[in-house]
Coordinates of C-alpha atoms and ligand atoms in Angstrom, one line a residue:
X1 CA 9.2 -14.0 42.9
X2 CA 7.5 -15.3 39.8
X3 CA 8.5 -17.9 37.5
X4 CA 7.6 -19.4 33.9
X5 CA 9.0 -22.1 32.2
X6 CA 10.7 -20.8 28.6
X7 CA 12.8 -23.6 26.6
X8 CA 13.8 -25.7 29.5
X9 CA 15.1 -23.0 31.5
X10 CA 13.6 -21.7 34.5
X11 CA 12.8 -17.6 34.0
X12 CA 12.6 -16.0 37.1
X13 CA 11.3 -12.1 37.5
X14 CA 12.2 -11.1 40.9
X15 CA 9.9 -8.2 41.7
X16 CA 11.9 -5.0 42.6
X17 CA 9.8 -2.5 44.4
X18 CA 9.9 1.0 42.8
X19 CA 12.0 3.2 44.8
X20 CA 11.3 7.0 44.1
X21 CA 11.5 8.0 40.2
X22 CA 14.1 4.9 40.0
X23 CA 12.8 2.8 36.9
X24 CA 13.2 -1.0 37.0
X25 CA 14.1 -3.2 33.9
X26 CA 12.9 -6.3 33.4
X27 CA 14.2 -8.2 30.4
X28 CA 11.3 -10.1 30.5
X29 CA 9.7 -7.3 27.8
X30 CA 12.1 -6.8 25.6
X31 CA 11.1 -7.6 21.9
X32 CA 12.6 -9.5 20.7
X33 CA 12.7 -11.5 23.8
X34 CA 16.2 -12.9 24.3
X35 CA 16.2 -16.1 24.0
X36 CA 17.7 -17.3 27.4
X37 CA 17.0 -15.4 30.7
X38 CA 18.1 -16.6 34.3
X39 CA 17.3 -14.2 37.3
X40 CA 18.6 -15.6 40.1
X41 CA 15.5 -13.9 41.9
X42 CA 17.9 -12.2 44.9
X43 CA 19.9 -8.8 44.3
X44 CA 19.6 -6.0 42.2
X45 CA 22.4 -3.8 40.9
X46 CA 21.7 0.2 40.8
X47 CA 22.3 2.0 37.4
X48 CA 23.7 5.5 38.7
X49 CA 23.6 8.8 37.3
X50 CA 27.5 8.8 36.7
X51 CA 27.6 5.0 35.4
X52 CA 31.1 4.2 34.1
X53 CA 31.0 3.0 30.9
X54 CA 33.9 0.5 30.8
X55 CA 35.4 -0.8 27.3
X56 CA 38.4 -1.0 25.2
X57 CA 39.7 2.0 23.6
X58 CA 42.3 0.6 21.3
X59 CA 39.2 -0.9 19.1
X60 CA 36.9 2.0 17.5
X61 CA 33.9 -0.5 17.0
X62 CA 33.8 -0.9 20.7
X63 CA 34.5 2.9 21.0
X64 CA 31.6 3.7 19.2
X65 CA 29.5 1.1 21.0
X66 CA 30.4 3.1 23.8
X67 CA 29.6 6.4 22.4
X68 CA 26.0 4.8 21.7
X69 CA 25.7 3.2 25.3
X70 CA 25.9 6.5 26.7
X71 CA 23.8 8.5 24.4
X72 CA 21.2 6.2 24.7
X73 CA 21.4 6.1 28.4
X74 CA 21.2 10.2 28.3
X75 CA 18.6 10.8 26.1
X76 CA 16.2 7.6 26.9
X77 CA 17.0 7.7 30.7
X78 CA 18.2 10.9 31.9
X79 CA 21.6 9.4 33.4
X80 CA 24.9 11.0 32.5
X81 CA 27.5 7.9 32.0
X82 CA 31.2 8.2 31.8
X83 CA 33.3 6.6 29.0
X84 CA 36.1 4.7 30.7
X85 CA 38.3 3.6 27.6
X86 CA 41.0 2.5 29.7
X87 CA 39.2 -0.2 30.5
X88 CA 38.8 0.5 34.4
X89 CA 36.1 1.3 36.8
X90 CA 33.6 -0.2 39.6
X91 CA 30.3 -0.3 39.6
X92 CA 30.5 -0.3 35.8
X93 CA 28.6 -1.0 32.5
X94 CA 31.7 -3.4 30.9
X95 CA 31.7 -3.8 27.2
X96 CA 33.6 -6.8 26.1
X97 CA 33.9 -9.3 23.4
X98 CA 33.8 -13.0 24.1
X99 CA 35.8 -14.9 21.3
X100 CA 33.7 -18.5 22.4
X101 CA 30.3 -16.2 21.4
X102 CA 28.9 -16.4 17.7
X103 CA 29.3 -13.1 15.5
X104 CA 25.8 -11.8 16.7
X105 CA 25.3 -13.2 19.9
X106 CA 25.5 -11.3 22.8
X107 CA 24.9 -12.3 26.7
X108 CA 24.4 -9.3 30.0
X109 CA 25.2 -10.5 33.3
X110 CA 24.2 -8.7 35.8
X111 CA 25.8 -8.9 39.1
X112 CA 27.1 -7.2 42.9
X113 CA 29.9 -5.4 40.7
X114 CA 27.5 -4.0 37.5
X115 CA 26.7 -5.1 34.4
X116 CA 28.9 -7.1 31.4
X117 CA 27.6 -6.6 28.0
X118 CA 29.7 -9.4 26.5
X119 CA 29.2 -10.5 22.4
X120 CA 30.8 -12.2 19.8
X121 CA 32.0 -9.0 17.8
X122 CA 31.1 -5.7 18.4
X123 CA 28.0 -6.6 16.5
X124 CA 26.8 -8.6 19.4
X125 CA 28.0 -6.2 22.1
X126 CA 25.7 -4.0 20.1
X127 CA 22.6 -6.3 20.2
X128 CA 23.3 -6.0 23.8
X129 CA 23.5 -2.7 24.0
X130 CA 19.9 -2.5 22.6
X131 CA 18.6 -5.7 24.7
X132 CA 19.7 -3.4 27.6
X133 CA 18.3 -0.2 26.8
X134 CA 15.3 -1.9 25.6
X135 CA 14.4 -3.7 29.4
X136 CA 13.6 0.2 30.9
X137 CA 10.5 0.8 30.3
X138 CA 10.0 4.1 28.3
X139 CA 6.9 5.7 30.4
X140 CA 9.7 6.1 33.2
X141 CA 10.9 8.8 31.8
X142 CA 14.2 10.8 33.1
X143 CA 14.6 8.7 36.4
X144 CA 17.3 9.0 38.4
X145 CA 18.6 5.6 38.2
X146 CA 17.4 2.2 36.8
X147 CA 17.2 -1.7 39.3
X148 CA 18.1 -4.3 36.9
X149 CA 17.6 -7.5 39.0
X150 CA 20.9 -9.9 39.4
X151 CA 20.8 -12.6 36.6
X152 CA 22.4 -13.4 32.5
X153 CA 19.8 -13.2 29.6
X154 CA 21.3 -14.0 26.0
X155 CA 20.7 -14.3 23.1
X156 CA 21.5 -15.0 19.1
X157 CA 19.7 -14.3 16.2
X158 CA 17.9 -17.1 14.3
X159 CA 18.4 -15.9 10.8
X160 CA 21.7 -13.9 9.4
X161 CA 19.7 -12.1 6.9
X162 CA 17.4 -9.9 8.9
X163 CA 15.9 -6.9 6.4
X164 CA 13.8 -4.5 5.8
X165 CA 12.9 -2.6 2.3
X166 CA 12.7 0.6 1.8
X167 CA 11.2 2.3 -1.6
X168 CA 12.2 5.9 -2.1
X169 CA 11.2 6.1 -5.7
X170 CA 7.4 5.7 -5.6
X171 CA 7.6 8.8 -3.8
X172 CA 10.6 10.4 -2.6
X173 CA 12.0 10.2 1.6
X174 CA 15.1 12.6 2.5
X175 CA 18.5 11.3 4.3
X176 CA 16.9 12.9 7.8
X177 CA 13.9 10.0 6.6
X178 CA 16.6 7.0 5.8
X179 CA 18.3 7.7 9.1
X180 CA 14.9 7.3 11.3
X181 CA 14.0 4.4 9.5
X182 CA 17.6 2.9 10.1
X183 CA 17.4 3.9 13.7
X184 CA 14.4 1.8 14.1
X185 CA 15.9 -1.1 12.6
X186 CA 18.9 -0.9 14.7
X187 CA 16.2 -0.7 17.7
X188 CA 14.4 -4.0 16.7
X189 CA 17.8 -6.3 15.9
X190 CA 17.7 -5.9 11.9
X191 CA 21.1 -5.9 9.8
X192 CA 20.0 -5.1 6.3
X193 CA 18.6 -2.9 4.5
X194 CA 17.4 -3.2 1.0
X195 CA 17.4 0.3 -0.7
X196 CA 15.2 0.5 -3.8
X197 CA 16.5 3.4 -5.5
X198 CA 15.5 2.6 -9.1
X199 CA 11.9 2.4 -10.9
X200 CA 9.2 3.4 -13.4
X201 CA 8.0 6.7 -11.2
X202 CA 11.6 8.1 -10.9
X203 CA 15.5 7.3 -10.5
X204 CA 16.8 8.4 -7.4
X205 CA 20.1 8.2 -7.0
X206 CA 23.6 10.2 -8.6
X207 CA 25.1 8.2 -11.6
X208 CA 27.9 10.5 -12.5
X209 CA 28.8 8.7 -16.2
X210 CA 24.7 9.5 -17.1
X211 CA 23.5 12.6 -15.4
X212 CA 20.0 13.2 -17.0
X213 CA 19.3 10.2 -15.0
X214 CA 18.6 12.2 -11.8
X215 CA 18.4 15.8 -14.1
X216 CA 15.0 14.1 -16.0
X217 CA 14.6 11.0 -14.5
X218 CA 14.0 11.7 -10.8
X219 CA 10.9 14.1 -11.6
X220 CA 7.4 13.4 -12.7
X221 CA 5.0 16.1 -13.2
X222 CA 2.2 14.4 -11.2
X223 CA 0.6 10.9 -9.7
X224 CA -2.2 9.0 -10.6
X225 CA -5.0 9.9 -8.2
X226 CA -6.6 7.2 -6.2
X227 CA -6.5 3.7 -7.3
X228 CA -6.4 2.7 -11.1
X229 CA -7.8 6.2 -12.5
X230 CA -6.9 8.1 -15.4
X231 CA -7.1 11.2 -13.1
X232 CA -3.3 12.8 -12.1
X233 CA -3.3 15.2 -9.5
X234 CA -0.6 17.4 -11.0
X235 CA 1.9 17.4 -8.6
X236 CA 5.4 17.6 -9.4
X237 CA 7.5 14.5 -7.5
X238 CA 11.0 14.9 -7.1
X239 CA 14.0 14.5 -5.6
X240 CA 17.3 12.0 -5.3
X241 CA 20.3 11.1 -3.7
X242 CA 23.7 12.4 -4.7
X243 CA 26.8 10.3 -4.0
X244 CA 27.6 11.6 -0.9
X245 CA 24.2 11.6 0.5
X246 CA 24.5 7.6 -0.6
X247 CA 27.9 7.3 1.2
X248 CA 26.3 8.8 4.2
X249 CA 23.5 6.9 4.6
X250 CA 25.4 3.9 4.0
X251 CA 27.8 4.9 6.7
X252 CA 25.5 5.3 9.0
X253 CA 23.9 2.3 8.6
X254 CA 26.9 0.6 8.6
X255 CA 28.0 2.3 12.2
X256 CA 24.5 0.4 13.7
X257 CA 25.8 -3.0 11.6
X258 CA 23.4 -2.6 9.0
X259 CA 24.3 -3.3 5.4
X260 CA 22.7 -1.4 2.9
X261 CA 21.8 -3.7 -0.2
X262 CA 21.0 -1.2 -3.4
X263 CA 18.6 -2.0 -5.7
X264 CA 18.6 -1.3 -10.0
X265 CA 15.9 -2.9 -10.9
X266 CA 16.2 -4.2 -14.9
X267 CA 15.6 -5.0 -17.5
X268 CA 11.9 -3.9 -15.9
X269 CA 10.3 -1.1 -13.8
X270 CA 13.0 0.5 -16.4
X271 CA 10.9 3.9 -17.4
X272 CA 12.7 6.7 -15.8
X273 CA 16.1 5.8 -16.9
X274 CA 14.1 5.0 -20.8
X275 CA 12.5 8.5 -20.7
X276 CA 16.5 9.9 -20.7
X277 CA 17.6 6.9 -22.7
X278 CA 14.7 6.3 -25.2
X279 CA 17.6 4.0 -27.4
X280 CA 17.9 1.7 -24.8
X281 CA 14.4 0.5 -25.1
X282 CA 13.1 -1.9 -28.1
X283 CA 10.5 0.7 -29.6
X284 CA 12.9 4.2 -28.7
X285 CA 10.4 6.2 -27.0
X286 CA 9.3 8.0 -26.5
X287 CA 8.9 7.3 -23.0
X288 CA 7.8 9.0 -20.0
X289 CA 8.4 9.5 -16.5
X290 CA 5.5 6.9 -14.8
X291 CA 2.4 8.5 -13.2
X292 CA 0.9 5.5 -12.9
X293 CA 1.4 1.9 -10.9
X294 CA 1.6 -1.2 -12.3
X295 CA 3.5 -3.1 -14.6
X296 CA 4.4 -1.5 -17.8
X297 CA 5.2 -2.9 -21.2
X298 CA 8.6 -0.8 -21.7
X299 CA 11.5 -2.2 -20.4
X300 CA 15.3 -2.5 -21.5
X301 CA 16.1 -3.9 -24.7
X302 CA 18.0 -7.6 -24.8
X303 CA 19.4 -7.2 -28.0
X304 CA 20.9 -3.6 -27.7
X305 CA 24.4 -3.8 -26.5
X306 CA 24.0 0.0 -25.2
X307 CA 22.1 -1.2 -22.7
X308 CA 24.5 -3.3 -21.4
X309 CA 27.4 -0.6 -21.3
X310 CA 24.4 1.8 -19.4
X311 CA 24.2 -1.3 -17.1
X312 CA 28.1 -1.6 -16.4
X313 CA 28.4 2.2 -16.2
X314 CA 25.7 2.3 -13.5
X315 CA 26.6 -0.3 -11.5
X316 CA 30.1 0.5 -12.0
X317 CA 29.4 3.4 -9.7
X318 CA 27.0 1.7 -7.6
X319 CA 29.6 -0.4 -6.5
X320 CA 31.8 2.6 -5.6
X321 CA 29.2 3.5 -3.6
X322 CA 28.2 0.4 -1.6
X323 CA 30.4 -2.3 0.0
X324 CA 27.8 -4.8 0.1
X325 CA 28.7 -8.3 -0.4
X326 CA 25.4 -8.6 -2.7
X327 CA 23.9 -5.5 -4.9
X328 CA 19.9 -6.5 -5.9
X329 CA 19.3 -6.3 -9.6
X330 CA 15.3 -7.1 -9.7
X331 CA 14.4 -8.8 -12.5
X332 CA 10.4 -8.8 -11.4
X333 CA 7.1 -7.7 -13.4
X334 CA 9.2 -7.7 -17.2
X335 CA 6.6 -8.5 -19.2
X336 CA 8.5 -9.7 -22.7
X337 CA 5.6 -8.4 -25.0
X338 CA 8.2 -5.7 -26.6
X339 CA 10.9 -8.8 -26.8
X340 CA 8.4 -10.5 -29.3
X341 CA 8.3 -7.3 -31.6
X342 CA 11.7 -6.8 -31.5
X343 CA 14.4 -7.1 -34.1
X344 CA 17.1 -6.3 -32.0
X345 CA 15.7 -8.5 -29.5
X346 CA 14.7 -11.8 -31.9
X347 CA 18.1 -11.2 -33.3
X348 CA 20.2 -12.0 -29.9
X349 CA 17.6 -15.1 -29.6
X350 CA 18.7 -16.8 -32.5
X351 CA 22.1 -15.5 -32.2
X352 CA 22.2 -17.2 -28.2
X353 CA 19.8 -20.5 -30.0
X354 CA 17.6 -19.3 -27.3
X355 CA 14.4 -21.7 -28.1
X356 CA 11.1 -22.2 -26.7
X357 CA 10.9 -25.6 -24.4
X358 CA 8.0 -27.6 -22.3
X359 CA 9.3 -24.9 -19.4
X360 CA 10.3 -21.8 -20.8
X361 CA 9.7 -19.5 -23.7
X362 CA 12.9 -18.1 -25.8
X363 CA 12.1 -14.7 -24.3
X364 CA 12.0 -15.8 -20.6
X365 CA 15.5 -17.5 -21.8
X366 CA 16.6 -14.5 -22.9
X367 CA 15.4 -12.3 -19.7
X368 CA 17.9 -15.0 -18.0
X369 CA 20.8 -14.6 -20.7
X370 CA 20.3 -10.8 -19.5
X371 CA 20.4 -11.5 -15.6
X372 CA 23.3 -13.3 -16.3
X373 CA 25.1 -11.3 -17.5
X374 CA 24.6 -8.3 -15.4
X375 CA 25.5 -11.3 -12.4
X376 CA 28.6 -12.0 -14.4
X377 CA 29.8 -8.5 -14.6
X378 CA 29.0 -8.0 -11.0
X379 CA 30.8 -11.0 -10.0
X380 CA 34.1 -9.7 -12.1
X381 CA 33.9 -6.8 -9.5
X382 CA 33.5 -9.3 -6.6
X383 CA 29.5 -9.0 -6.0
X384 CA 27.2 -11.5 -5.8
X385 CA 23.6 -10.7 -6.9
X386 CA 19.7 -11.2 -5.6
X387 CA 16.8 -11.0 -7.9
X388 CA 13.4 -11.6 -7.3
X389 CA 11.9 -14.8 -7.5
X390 CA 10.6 -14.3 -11.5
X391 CA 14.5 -14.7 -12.4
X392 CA 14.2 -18.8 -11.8
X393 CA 12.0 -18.6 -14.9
X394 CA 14.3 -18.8 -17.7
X395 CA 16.7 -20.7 -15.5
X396 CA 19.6 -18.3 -13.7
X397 CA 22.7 -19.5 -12.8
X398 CA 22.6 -21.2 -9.2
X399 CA 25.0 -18.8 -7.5
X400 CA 22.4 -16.0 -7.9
X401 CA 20.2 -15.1 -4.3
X402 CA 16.2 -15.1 -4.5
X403 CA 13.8 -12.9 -2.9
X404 CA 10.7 -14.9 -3.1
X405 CA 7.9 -12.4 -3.0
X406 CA 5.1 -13.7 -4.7
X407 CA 4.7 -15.8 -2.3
X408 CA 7.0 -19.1 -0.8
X409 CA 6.5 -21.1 -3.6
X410 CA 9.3 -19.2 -5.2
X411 CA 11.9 -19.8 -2.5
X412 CA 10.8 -23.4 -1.9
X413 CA 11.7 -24.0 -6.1
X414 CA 15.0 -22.0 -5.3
X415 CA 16.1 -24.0 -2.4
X416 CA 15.1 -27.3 -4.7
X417 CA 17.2 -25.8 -6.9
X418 CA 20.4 -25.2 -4.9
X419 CA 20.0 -21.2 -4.8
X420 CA 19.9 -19.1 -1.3
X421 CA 16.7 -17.7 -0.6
X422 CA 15.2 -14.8 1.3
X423 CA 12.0 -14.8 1.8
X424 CA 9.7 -11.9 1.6
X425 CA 6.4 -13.3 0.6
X426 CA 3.5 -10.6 0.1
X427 CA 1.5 -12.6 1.8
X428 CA 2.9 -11.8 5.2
X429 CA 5.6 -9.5 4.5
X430 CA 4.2 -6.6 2.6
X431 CA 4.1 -3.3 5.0
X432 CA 2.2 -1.6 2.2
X433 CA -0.9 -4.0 2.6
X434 CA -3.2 -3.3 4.9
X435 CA -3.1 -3.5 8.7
X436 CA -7.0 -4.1 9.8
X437 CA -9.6 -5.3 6.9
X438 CA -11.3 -2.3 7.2
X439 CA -9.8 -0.9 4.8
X440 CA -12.4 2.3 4.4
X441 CA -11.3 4.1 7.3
X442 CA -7.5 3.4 7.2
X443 CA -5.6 5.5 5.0
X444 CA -5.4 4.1 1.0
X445 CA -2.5 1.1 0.9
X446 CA -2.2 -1.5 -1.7
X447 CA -5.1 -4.1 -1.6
X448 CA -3.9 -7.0 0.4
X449 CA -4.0 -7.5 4.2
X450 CA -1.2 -8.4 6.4
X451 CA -2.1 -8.0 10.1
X452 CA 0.1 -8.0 12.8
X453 CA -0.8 -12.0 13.9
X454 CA -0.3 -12.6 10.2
X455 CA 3.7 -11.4 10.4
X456 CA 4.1 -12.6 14.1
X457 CA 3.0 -16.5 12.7
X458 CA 5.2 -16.2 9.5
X459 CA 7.8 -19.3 9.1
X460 CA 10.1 -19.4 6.5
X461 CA 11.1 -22.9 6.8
X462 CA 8.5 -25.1 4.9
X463 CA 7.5 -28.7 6.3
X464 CA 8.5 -29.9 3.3
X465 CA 12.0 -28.5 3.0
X466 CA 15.1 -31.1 3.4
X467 CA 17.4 -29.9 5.5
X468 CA 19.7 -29.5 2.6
X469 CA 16.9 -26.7 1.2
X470 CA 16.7 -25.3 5.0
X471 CA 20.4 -24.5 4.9
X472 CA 19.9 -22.1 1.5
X473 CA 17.0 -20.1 3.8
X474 CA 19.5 -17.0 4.4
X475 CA 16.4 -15.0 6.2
X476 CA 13.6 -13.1 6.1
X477 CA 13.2 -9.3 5.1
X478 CA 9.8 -6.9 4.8
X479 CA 8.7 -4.8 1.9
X480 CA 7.7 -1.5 2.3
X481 CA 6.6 -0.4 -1.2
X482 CA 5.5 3.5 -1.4
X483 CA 2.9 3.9 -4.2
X484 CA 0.8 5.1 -1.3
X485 CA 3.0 6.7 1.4
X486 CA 3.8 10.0 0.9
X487 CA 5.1 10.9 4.1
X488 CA 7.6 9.6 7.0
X489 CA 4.5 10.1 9.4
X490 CA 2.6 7.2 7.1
X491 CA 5.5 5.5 6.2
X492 CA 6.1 4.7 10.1
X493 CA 2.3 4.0 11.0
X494 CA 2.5 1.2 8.0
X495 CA 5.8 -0.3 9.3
X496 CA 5.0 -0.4 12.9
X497 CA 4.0 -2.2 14.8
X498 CA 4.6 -4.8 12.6
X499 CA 8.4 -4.1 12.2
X500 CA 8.2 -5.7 16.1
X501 CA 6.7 -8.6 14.9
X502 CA 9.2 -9.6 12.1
X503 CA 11.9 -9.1 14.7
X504 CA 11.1 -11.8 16.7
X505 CA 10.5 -14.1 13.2
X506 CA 14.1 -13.1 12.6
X507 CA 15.5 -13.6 16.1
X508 CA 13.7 -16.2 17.4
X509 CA 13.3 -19.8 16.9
X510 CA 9.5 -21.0 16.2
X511 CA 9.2 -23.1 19.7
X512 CA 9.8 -19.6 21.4
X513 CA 7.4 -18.0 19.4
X514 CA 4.2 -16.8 21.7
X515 CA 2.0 -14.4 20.1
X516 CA -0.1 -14.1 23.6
X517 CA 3.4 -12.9 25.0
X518 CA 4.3 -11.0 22.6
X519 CA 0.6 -9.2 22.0
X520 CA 1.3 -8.1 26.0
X521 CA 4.9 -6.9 25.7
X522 CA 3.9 -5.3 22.7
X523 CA 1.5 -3.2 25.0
X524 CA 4.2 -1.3 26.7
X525 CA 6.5 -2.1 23.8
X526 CA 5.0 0.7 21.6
X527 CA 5.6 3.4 24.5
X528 CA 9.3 3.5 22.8
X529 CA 7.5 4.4 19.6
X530 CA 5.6 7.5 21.6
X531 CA 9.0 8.6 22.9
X532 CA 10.8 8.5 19.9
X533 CA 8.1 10.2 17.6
X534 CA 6.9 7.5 15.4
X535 CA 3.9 6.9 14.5
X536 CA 2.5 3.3 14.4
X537 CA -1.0 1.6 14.2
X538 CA -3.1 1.3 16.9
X539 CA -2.5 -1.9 18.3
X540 CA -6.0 -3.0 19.3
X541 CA -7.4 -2.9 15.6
X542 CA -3.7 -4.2 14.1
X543 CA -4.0 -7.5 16.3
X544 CA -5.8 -10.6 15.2
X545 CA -7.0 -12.3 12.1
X546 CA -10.5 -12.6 10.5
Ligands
ACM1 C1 7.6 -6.7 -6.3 O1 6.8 -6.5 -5.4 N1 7.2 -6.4 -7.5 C2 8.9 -7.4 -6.1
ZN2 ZN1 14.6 -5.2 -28.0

């Protein structure tokens, strides 16, 4: 037996001897750690080939819990378990719900008669579910049964908002793509997914009331080659999502208790949609299809009330599309230079007596007069919005979320200012930054560095935030931005490991936070990436800082 004290409470690992090609589980490794383990160091309970797997028919959540139990237990371990719906049977896996649990929790007690997954919701049964699966370690391959000593771990998530980004714009990733990536999030404890479908490169999703958005807008006829060149390579990108690809995707997500957040980003990053739309912009075009990065000068005209019926018609049909409590509108990188030319534009200022002040300019008034009123048609359809943090500029209206991404200073002024925040600072939270600082022989990403200790020490709540300001912190969410990734292979190596290491920022609170720990679990952690065909950066360069 071996012990080590974690928050007060005594951990004990018994040691189980390895009994033929019988794997053992050990909790003890699971990332993110749960946050309470008790062993009580004597007993072990066999997982069989035949496990029943014991839970309540009548509710289809818990059915489809089930249904991923047992697949997971088939194709991770070999066994072959039985679904019980009736509720009944010994020596069991038992799925319940626990009404004294929180929404997300979950606890597994293992004991002489099985093992109880127990949660709050079927949510937390399904946390459980991936706690469990998670404790056999993968380079055990098809065993013929599994030892999990006798004890209770649990667990609950530290933050509600637990994200990850994904950019299929930049360059375009299939359904097959969106499903592996959602897989993985289910695997590390994640429930949101922020889908940026919308941008200067290319429009990527099926508006039904505009369709030369996806018949011109999702293709460009080439990509800037290397970083800030005026070289293209000539290659056509393409590609979108119709509305029941969308649906699909969002189902499936949603099955695994992840919401999918869309993103149309405006009145910036607007170029694609421009291009078939050249009236909707200040100058009218013409515009093109972006082959570059960056920021560009383009974006949706304030003053031209077409713009706002393309807005409502598009989001109109968002909406039909997505369930989510909150739909993302952007609002980043709009720089106002064609505002300040603009007729249409200066006209809207002066009729809104828009005026320059100590804090704002009447333009960065009027980007927030154009927020708002995308938020206020949203909300008429029951939605509430997030915007990146350059929407606080003009002033926004308080019931708006913000994404601080530019760093925390963003989310601290939001907090001040009574908004909810997310955070998602580039600093530590940008997948598309570099992994090691030597950045010759990894792959091209955008210039910044965010190593894996970098991520693993992120901490959302400032010193100085009241605890008034600390309530408004929903979570905290990564960005995967794809200038640079043109492939699933690549798109995996930049968000792993370090997906693993925003997991335990979301789950865990900061006093259980032990990067020595989680460097080690990490070790046979990634064996789980191996077996499942991702690829992820080798851990011993990712590791440290400078
Ligand atoms: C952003 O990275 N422009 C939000
Ligand atoms: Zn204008």
């Amino acid at each position: 037996m071996k012990g080590k004290l974690m928050s007060g409470i005594i951990v004990v690992t018994a040691m189980c001897s390895c009994t033929g090609n019988q794997a053992e589980a050990d909790f003890g490794k699971v990332i993110p750690l749960p946050e309470r383990m008790e062993m009580t160091g004597e007993g072990e309970f066999t997982l069989g080939r035949g496990v029943p797997v014991v839970f309540d028919g009548d509710d289809p959540d818990m059915a489809r819990n089930a249904g991923f139990l047992k697949d997971y237990l088939k194709s991770d371990i070999g066994l072959e378990p039985v679904l019980r719906p009736d509720g009944r049977g010994d020596n069991a896996i038992v799925l319940e719900q626990d009404t004294l649990m929180a929404e997300e929790e979950y606890r597994i007690t293992v004991g002489e008669d099985g093992i109880v997954i127990a949660g709050g919701s079927p949510k937390g049964v399904f946390y459980g579910i991936q706690t469990l699966r998670k404790s056999v370690p993968a380079q055990e391959g098809k065993s013929r049964g599994v030892i999990f000593p006798f004890g209770e771990v649990s667990a609950a998530p530290r933050f509600a908002y637990r994200g990850m980004h994904s950019d299929v714009v930049r360059h375009w990733f299939p359904v097959s793509y969106m499903k592996k990536y959602i897989d993985l999030m289910a695997f590390h404890g994640m429930n949101t997914l922020h889908w940026h479908l919308s941008d200067d490169q290319g429009w990527r999703i099926e508006i039904k009331r505009y369709p030369e958005l996806t018949e011109k807008g999702s293709y460009r006829d080439g990509t800037m080659v290397g970083r800030d060149t005026s070289v293209f390579d000539g290659v056509p990108v393409s590609g979108y999502f119709t509305q029941d690809e969308i649906r699909e995707v969002v189902k499936y997500a949603a099955d695994r208790y992840i919401t999918v957040i869309p993103e149309i980003d405006v009145p910036g990053h607007m170029m694609a949609a421009l291009h078939c739309y050249p009236q909707l912009g200040c100058t009218g075009g013409p515009y093109e299809v972006s082959k570059i990065w960056g920021v560009m000068p383009d974006i949706l005209c304030a003053g031209n009330e077409e713009a706002f019926d393309f807005l409502e018609g598009v989001f109109n049909e968002i909406c039909s599309m997505f369930p989510s409590e909150y739909i993302h509108i952007g609002g980043d990188e709009a720089p106002r230079v064609r505002w300040e030319a603009c007729p249409k534009c200066q006209a809207r200022i002066r009729a809104e007596g828009l005026e320059d002040d100590a804090e704002s300019s009447a333009e960065a008034k009027l980007q927030s007069y154009f927020m708002t009123r995308v938020e206020d048609f949203l909300r008429s359809k029951g939605r509430s919005v997030i915007g990146w943090d350059e929407i606080l500029e003009g002033g926004v209206s308080q019931s708006a979320t913000i994404m601080s991404w530019r760093g925390v200073d963003g989310g601290l002024e939001a907090a001040r200012r009574g908004h909810d925040v997310i955070m998602t600072p580039c600093q530590y939270m940008y997948f598309d930054y570099y992994q090691t600082d030597d950045f010759e022989n990894e792959p091209m990403a955008m210039t910044g560095y965010v190593p894996l200790e970098k991520v693993y020490g992120f901490e959302p709540m400032l010193p100085e935030m009241t605890p008034e300001e600390r309530s408004h912190i929903l979570g905290v969410q990564a960005n995967l931005w794809a200038e640079y990734i043109s492939t699933p292979e690549h798109a995996f190596y930049m968000a792993l490991p370090r997906m693993a290491a925003l997991s335990e920022v979301q789950w865990l609170q900061p006093e259980q936070k032990d990067w020595g720990s989680f460097e080690e679990r990490l070790q046979t952690f990634v064996k789980f990436y191996d077996r499942d065909g991702y690829s992820y950066h080798p851990l011993a360069e990712s590791a440290g800082l400078d």
